[in-house]
Coordinates of C-alpha atoms in Angstrom, one line a residue:
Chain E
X1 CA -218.9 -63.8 -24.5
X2 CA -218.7 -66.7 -22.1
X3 CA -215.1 -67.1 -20.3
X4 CA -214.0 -70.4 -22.1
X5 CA -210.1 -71.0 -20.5
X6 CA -209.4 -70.0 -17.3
X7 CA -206.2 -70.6 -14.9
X8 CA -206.8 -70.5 -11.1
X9 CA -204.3 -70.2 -8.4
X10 CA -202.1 -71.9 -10.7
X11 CA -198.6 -72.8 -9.2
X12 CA -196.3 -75.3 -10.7
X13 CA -192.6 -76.7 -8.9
X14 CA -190.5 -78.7 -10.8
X15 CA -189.0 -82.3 -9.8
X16 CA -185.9 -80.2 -7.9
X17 CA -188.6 -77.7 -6.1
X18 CA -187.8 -74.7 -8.2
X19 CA -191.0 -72.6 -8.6
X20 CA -191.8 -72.3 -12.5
X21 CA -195.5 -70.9 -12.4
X22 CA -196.0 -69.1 -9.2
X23 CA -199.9 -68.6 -8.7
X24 CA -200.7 -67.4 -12.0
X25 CA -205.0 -66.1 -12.1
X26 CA -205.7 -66.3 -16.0
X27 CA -209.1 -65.7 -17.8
X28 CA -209.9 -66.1 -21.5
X29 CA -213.1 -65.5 -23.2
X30 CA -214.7 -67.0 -26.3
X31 CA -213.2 -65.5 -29.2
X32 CA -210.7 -63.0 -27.8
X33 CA -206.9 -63.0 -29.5
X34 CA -204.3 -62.6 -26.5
X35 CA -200.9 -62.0 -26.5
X36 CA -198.4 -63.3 -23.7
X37 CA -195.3 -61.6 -23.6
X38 CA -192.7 -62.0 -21.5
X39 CA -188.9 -62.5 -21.7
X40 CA -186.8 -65.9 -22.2
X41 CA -187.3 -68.1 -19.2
X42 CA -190.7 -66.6 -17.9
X43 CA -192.2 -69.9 -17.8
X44 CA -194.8 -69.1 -20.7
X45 CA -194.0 -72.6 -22.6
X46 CA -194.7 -74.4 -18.9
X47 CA -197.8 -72.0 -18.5
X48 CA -199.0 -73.6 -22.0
X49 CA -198.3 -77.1 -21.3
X50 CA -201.0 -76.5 -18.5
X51 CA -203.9 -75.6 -20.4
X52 CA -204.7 -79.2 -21.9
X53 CA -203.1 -81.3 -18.8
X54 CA -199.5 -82.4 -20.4
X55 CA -198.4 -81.0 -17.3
X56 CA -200.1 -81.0 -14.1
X57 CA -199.9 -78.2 -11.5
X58 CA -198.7 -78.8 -8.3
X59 CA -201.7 -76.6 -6.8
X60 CA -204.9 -74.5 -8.5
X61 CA -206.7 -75.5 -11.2
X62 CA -207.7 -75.7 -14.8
X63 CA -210.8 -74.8 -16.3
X64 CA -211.8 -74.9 -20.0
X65 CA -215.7 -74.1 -20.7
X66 CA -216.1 -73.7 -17.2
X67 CA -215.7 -77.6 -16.3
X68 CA -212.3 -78.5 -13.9
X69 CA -209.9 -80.3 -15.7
X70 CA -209.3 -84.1 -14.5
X71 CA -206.3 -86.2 -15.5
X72 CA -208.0 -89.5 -16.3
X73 CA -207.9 -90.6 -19.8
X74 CA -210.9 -89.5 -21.2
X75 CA -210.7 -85.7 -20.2
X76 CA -207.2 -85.6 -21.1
X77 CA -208.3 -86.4 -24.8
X78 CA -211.7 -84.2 -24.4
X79 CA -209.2 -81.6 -23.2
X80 CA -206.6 -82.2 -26.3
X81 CA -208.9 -81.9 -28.9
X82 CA -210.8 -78.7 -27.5
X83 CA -207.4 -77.1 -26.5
X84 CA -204.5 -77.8 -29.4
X85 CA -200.9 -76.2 -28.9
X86 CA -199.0 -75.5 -31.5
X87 CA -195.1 -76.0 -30.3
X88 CA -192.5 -73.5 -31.0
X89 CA -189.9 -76.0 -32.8
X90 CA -191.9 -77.7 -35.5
X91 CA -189.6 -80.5 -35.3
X92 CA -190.7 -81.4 -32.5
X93 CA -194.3 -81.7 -33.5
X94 CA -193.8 -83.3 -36.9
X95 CA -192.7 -87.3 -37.2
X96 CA -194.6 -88.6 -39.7
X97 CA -193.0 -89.5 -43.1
X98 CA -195.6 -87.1 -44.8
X99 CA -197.6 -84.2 -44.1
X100 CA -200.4 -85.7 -44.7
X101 CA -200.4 -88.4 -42.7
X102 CA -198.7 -85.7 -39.9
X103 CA -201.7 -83.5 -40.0
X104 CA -204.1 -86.3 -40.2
X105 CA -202.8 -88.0 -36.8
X106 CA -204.9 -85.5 -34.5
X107 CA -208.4 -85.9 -36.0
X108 CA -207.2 -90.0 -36.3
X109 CA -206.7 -89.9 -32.4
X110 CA -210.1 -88.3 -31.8
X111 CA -211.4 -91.6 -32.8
X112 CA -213.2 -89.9 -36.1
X113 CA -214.2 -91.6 -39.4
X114 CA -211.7 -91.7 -42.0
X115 CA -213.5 -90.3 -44.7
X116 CA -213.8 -87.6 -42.1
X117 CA -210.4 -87.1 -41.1
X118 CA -209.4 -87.0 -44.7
X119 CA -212.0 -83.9 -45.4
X120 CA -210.5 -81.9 -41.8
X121 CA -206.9 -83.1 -43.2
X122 CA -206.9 -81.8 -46.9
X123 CA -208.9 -78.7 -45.4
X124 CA -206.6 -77.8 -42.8
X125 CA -203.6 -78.0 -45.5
X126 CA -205.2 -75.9 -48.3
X127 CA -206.1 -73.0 -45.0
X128 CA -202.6 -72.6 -44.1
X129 CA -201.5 -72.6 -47.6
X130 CA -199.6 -76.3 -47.9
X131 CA -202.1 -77.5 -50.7
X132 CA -199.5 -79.8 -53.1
X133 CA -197.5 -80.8 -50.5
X134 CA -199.4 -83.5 -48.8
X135 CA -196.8 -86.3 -49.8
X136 CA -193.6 -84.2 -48.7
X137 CA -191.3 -85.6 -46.2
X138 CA -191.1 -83.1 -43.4
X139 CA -187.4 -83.0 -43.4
X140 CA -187.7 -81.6 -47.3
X141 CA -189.6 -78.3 -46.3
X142 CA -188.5 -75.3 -45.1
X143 CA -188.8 -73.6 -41.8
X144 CA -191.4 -71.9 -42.5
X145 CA -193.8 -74.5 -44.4
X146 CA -192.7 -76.8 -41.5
X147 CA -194.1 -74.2 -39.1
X148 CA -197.8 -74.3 -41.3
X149 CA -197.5 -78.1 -41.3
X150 CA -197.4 -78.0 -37.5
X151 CA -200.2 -75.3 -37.7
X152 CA -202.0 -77.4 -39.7
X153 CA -201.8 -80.4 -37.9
X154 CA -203.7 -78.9 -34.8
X155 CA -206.2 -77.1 -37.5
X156 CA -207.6 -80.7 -37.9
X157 CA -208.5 -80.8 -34.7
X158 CA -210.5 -78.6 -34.7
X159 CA -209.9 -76.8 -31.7
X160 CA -212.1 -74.1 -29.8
X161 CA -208.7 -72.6 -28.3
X162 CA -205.4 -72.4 -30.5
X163 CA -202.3 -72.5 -28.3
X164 CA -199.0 -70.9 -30.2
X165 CA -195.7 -70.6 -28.8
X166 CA -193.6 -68.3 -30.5
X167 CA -195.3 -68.8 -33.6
X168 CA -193.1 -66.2 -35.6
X169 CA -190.0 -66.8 -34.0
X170 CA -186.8 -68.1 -36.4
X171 CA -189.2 -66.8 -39.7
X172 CA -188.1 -64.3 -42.3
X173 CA -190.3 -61.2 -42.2
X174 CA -192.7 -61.9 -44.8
X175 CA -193.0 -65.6 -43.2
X176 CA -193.9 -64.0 -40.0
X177 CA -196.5 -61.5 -40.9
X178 CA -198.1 -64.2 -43.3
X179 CA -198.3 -66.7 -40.0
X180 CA -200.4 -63.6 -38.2
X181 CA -202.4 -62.9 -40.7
X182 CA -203.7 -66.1 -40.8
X183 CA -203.9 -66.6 -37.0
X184 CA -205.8 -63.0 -37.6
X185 CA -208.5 -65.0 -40.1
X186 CA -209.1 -67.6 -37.6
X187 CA -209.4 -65.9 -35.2
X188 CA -212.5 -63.9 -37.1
X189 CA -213.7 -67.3 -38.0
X190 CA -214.6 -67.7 -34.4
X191 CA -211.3 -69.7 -33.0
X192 CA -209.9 -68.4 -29.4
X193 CA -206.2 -68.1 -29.8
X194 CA -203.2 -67.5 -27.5
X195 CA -199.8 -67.0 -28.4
X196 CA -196.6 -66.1 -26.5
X197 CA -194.4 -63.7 -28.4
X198 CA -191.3 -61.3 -28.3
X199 CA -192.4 -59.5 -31.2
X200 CA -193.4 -56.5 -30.4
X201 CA -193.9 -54.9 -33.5
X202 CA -196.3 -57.2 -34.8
X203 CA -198.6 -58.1 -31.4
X204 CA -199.9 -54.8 -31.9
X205 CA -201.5 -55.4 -35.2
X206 CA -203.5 -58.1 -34.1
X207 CA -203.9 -58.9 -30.5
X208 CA -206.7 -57.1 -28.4
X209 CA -205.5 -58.1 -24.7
X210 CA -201.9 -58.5 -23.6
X211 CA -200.6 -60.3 -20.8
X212 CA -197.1 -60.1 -19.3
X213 CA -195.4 -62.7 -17.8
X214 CA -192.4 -62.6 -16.1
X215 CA -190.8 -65.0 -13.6
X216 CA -193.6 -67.6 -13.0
X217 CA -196.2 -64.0 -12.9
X218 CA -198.3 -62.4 -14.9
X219 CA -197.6 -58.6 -14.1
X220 CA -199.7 -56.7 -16.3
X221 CA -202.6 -57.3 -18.2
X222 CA -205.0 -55.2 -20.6
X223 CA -204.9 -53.7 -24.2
X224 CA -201.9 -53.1 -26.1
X225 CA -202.0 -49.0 -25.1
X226 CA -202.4 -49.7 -21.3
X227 CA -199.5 -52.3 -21.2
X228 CA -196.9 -50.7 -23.3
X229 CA -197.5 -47.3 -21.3
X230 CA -196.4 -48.6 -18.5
X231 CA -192.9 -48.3 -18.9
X232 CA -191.3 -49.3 -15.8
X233 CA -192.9 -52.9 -16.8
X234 CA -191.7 -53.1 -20.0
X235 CA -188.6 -52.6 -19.3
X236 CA -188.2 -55.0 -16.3
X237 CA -189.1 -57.6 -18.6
X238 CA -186.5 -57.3 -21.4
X239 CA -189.0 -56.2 -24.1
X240 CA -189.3 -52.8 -25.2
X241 CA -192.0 -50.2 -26.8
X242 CA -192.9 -51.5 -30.7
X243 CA -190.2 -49.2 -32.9
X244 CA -192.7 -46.3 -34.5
X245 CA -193.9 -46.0 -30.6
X246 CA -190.0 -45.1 -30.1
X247 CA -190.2 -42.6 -32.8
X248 CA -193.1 -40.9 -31.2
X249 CA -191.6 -41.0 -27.8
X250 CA -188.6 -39.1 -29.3
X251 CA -190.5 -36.9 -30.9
X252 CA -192.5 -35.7 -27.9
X253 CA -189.0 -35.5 -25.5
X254 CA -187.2 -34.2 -27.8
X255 CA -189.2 -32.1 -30.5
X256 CA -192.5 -31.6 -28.1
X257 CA -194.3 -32.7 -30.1
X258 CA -197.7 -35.3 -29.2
X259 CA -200.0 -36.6 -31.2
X260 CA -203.3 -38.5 -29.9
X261 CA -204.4 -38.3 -26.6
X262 CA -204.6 -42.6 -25.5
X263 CA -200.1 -42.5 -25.3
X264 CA -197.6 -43.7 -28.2
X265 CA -199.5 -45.2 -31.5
X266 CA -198.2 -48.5 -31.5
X267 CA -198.7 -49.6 -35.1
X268 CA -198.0 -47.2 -38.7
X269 CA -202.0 -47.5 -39.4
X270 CA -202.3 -45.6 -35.7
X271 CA -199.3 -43.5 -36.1
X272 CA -201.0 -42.3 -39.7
X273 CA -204.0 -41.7 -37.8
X274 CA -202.8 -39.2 -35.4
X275 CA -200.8 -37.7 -37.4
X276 CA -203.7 -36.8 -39.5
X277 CA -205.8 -36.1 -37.0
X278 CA -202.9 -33.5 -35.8
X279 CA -202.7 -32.2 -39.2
Chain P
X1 CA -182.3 -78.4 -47.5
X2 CA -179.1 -79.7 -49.3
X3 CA -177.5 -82.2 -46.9
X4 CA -180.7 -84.1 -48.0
X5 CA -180.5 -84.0 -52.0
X6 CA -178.6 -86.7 -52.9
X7 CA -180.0 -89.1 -50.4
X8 CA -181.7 -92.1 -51.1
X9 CA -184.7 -91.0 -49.5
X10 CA -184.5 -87.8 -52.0
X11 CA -184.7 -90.3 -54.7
X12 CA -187.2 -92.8 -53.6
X13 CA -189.8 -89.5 -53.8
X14 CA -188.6 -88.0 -56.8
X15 CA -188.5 -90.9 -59.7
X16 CA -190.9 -91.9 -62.5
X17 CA -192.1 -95.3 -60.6
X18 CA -193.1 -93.4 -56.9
X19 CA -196.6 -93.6 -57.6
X20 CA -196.7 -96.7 -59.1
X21 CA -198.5 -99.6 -56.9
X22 CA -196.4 -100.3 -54.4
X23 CA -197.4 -104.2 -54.6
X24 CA -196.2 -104.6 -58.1
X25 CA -193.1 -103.0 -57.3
X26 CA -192.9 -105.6 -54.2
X27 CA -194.0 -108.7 -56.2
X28 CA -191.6 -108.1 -59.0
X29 CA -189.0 -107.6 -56.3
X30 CA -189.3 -110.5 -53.6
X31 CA -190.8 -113.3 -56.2
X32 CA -187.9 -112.5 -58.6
X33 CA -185.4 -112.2 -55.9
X34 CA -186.6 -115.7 -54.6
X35 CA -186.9 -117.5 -57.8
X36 CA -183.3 -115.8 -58.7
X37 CA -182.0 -118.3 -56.4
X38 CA -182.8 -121.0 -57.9
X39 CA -180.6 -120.9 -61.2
X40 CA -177.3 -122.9 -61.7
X41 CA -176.3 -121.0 -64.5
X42 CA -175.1 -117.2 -64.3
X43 CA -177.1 -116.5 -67.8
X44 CA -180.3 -115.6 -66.4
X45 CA -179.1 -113.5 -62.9
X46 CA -177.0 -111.4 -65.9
X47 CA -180.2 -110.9 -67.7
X48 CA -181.8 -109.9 -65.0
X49 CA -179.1 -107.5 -63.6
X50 CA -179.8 -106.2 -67.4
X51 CA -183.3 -106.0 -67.1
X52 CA -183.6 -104.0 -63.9
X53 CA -181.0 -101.6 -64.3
X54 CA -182.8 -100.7 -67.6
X55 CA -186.1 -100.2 -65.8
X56 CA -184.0 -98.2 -62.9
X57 CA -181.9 -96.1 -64.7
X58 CA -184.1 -95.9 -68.0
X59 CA -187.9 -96.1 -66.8
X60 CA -188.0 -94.8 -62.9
X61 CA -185.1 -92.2 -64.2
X62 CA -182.9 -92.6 -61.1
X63 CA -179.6 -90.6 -61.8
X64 CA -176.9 -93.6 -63.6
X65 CA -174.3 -92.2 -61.0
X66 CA -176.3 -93.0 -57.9
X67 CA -177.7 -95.9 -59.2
X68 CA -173.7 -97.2 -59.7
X69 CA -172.9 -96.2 -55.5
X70 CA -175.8 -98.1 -55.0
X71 CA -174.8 -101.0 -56.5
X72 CA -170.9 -100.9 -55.9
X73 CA -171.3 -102.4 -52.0
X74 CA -172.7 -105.3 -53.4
X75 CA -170.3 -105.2 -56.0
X76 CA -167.4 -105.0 -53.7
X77 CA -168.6 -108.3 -51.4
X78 CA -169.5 -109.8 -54.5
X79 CA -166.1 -109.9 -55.8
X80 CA -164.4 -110.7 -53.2
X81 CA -166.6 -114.3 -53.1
X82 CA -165.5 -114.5 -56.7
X83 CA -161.5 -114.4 -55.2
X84 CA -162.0 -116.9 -52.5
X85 CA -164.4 -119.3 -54.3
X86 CA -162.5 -119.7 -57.3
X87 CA -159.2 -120.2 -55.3
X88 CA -161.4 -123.0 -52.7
X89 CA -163.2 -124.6 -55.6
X90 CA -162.1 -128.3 -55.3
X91 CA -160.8 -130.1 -58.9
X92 CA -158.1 -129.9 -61.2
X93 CA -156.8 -126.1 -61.3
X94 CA -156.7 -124.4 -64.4
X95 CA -154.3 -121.8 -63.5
X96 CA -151.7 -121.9 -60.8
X97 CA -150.7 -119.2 -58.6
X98 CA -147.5 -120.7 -58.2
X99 CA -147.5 -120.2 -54.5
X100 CA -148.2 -122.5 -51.3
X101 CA -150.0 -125.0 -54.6
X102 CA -152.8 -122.2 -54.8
X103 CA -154.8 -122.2 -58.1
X104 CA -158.0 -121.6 -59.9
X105 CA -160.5 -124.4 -60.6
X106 CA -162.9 -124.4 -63.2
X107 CA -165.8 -125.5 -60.8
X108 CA -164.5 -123.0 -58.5
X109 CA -163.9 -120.3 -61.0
X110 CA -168.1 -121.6 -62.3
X111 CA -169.4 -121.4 -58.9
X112 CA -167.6 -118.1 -58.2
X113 CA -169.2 -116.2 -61.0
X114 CA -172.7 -118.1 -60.6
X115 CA -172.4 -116.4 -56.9
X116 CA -171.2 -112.8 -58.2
X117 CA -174.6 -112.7 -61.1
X118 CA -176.3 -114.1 -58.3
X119 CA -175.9 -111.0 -56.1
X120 CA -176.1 -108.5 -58.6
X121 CA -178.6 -109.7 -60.2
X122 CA -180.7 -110.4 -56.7
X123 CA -179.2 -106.7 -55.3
X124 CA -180.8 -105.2 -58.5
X125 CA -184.2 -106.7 -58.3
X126 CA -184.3 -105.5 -55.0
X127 CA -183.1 -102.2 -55.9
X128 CA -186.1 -101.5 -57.9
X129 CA -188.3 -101.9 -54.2
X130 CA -185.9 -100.0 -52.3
X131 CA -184.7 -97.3 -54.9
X132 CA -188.3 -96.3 -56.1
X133 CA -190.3 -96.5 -52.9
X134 CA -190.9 -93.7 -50.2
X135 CA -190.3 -95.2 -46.4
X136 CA -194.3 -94.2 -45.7
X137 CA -195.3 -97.0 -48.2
X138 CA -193.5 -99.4 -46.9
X139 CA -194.6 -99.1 -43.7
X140 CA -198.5 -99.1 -44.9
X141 CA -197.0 -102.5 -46.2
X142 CA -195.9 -103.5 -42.5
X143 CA -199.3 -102.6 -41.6
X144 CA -201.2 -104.9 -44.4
X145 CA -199.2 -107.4 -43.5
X146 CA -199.9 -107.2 -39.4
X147 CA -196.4 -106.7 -38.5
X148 CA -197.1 -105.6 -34.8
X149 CA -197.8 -102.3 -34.5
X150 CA -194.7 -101.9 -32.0
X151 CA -192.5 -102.4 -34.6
X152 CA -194.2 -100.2 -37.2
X153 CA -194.6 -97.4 -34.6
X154 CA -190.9 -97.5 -33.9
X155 CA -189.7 -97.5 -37.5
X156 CA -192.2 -94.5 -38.7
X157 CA -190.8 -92.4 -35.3
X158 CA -186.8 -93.8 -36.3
X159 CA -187.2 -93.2 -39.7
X160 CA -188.3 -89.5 -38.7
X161 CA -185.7 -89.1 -36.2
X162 CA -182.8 -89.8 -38.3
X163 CA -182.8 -87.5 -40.5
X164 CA -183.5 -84.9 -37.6
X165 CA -180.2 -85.9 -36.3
X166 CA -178.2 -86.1 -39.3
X167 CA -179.3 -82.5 -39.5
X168 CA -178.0 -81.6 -35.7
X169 CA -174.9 -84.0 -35.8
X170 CA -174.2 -82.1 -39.2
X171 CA -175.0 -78.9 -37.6
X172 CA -172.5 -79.5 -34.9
X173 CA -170.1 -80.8 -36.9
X174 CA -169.9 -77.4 -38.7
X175 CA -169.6 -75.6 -35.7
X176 CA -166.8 -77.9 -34.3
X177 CA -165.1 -77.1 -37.5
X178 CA -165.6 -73.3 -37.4
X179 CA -164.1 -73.5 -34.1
X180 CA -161.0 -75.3 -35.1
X181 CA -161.9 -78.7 -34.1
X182 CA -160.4 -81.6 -35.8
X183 CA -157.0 -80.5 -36.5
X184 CA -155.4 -82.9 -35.2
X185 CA -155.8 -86.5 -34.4
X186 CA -156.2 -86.4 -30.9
X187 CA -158.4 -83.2 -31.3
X188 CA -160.4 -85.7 -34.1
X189 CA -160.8 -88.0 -31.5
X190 CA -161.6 -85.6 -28.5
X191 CA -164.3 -83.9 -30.9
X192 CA -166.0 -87.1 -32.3
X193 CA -166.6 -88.0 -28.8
X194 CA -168.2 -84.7 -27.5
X195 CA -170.3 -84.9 -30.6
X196 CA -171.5 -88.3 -29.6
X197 CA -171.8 -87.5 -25.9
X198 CA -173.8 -84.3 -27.2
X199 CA -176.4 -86.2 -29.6
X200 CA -177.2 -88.6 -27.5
X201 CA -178.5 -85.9 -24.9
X202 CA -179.9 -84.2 -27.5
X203 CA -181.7 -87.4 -28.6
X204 CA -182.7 -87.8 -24.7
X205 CA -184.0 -84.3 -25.0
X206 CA -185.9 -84.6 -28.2
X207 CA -187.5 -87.8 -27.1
X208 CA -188.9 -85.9 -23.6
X209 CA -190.5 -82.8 -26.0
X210 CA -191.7 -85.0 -28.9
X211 CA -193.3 -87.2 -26.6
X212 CA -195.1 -83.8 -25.1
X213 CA -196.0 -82.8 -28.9
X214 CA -197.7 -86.1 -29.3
X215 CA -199.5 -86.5 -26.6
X216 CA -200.5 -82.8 -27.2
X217 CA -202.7 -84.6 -30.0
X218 CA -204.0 -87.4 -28.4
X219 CA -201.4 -90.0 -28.6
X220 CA -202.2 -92.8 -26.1
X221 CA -199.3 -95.5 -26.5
X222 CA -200.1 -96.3 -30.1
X223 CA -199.8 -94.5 -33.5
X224 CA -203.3 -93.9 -35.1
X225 CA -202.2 -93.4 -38.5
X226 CA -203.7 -92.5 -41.5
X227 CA -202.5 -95.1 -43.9
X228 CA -202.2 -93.9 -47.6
X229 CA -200.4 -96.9 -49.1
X230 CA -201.8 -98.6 -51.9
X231 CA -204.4 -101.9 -52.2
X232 CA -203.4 -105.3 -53.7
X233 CA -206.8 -105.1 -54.9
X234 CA -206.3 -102.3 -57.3
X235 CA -203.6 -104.1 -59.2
X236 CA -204.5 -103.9 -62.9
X237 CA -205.1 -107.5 -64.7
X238 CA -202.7 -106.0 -67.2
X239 CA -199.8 -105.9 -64.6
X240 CA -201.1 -109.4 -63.1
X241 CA -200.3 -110.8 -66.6
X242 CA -197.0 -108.9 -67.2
X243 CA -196.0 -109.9 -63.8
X244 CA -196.7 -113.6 -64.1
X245 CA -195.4 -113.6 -67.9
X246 CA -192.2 -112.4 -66.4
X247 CA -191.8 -114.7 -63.5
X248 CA -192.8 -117.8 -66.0
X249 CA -189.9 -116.4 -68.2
X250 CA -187.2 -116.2 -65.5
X251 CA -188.3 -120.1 -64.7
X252 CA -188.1 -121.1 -68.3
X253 CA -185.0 -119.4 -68.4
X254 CA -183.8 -120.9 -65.3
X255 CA -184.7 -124.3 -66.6
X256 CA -183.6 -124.1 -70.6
X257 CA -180.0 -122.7 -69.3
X258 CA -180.0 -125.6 -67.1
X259 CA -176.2 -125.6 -65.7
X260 CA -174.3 -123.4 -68.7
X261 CA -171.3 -122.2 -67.1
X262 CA -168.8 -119.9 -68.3
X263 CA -165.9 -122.5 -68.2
X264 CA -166.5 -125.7 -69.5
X265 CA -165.7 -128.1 -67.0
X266 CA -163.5 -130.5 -68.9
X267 CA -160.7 -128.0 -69.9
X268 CA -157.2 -129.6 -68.4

């Protein structure tokens, strides 16, 4: 695995001087599905608009595939097309009068052919499950769909990283968990994806490295187990342990009762685990 | 999304003629509009007020009841140059208001009406363009055509936009309402304004992050669109000839009815 994102030293100040990102050190390798956590006003959307140069820090660096990022032109659009953030609103991504000419307007700024961007346009739909509604307006589609649209529409791209900022936020249940699994088969195919997240219960079912961010600083990083056992960060940043790691923690103050031996299971496949194990 | 239903934009999407070639629909539209124009006689803009509300209503299947709002703007302008031409018209009056000498002349009363089928009829050709064609073809048009890509860039990102902000000024609305605003007049007034105030940032706002989302995937100044509108080329010979036999029939028409007028001129 070869690191293929990395943030240096990063500090960003806004126009008025505020600190937003305050020397962040951030590492990515090929491949890898990480969470960011953190509560509302962290800075994680700022943090994100870093990684392909819509902002530019006011110190540190940028490094994707181990070259510095530069703000000319060329490796903005080099940086755009290997890096594709998905935005937490879809309105604000989508503004063409159909999807398909929404989802088509990455691959058509890469400068591709058109037969081309047709294939990586229809392809993209039918992944994230929009096949037959390629001539929609986006203002006659649902949340949700509007959310794949915008999914889509950086699937053309063909990105190495995928960038999602609270991709399950304002879905219904079955929405969300139908978002993850298919940030899940992605990221099996191969793609590198970051997302920033309050969800709690459902970062444990896919993510493999967790980083928490709170007030321009990433805290705590590792795998699920090692962050959520740390309660004393947890709780300083607003979230709190996924709910069947509740139950256990009850369980063991109350009834004495522990199961497994690596802290809380996070997710109802773990908890089923131990349990039988403990049976 | 049911603030959107009943919209024209709903309709230009949803209707048996969508899919048809957007260059027949414009052909049929402009070159009747233009030759329309032409007649002296308010026979052949009635038959073709008849003609296209057939195809509209009875071939693209838009509902009657829209079709009729659509219409009744026209309708309304139309009529009232009915009112003041008939009263203007110079010659003998045929009626007499019996007020200040005011009166209706029969050139007056000829040229009003010729106006009014005029209108319709012109309003109803275009109709078929606008009531059976979805915004994204019209602007592949704008790009056949080489409008500058300024203009086309603006209109695809307004046209967007709008109906964004139909959907947060009626969002606000609502919540102005569930919080007791516009009782009153002065609260009417004191709310409309706020609301304003409020969309404009928003708009401000909107413009800041959806210029971040775009340049997120590689916009550079300029739109690189896809364009899926349809080819002048792929016209059928069929619709060539239909089109042609129709436009030569409005001409003949034009010509055979010469100057007919409802009211013969020489009634004293």
């Amino acid at each position: 695995m070869s690191t293929i994102l990395e943030a240096k030293d990063l500090i960003y100040k806004y126009p008025d001087g505020t600190e937003a990102i305050k020397g962040i050190n951030f590492k990515v390798e090929e491949g890898q599905m990480i969470s960011i956590l953190g509560p509302n006003g962290a800075g994680k959307s700022t943090f994100f608009l870093h990684f392909n140069g819509i902002i530019e820090p006011t110190s540190g660096t940028i490094e994707i595939d181990g070259k510095t990022l530069k703000y000319d032109k060329k490796s903005l659009l080099d940086a755009r097309s290997k890096v594709g953030i998905v935005f937490q609103n879809p309105d604000d991504q989508l503004f063409a009068p159909t999807v398909f000419e929404d989802v088509a307007f990455g691959p058509m700024n890469m400068g591709l052919s058109e037969d081309e961007v047709r294939e990586r346009t229809t392809e993209a739909i039918k992944v994230v499950g929009m096949a037959g509604f390629e001539k929609k307006a986006p203002h006659h589609l649902s949340g949700g769909q509007k959310k794949r649209v915008a999914i889509a529409g950086i699937l053309a791209m063909r990105p190495r990283i995928m960038v999602l900022d609270e991709p399950t936020s304002g879905l219904d249940p079955n929405g969300a968990s139908d978002i993850m699994q298919l940030l899940y088969d992605l990221n099996e195919d191969g793609m590198t994806i970051i997302i920033s997240t309050h969800d709690v219960d459902l970062v444990p079912l896919y993510s493999d490295n967790i980083h928490i961010l709170r007030l321009g600083k990433i805290i705590k990083n590792g795998n699920c187990r090692e962050v959520f056992s740390d309660k004393e960060v947890v709780e300083k940043s607003n979230l709190r342990l996924p709910w069947i790691a509740q139950l256990f923690e009850q369980l063991e103050e109350i009834d004495k009762l522990t199961v497994g031996d690596k802290g809380y299971p996070l997710t109802v496949q773990q908890a089923v685990n131990d349990l039988m194990d403990k049976i | 999304m049911s603030i959107f239903e009943d919209t024209l934009d709903h309709y230009t999407s949803h209707n048996a003629l969508t899919n048809t070639n957007i260059y027949l629909k414009l052909l049929f539209s402009v070159i009747t509009l233009c030759i329309n124009l032409f007649s002296n006689s308010p026979i052949m803009p009635f038959t073709l007020l008849i003609i296209f509300t057939i195809i509209i209503v009875g071939i693209a299947k838009i509902p009657a009841r829209f079709y009729l709002a659509f219409m009744a703007v026209p309708f309304g302008f139309a009529l009232i140059s009915i009112i003041f031409l008939a009263f203007l018209g110079e010659g003998t009056h045929i009626w007499n208001l019996g007020l200040f000498g005011w009166g209706i002349s029969a050139e007056g009363l000829n040229r009003g009406v010729l106006v009014f089928f005029k209108v319709m009829g012109g309003v109803s050709a275009l109709g078929l363009l606008v009531l059976t064609t979805p915004a994204n073809r019209i602007f592949a048009v704008f790009h056949d055509l080489h409008v500058p890509s300024v203009i086309t860039d603006l209109s695809i990102l307004m046209y967007r936009y709008i109906f964004l902000f139909l959907d947060v000024t009626a969002t606000m609305y609502n919540s102005q309402k569930t919080r007791l605003g516009y009782r009153n007049y002065s609260s009417w007034m004191n709310c409309l304004a706020t609301l304003a105030g409020i969309v404009f940032i928003r708009t401000w706002e909107q413009g800041e992050i959806s210029y971040k989302a775009l340049a997120s995937r590689g916009y550079n100044g300029k739109l690189n669109m896809i364009r899926e509108g349809d080819k002048i080329s792929e016209l059928k010979i069929t619709q060539w000839i239909l089109f042609i036999a129709f436009e030569l029939f409005l001409i003949a028409g034009i010509i055979l009815t010469g100057s007919i007028n409802v009211v013969p001129y020489l009634i004293h």
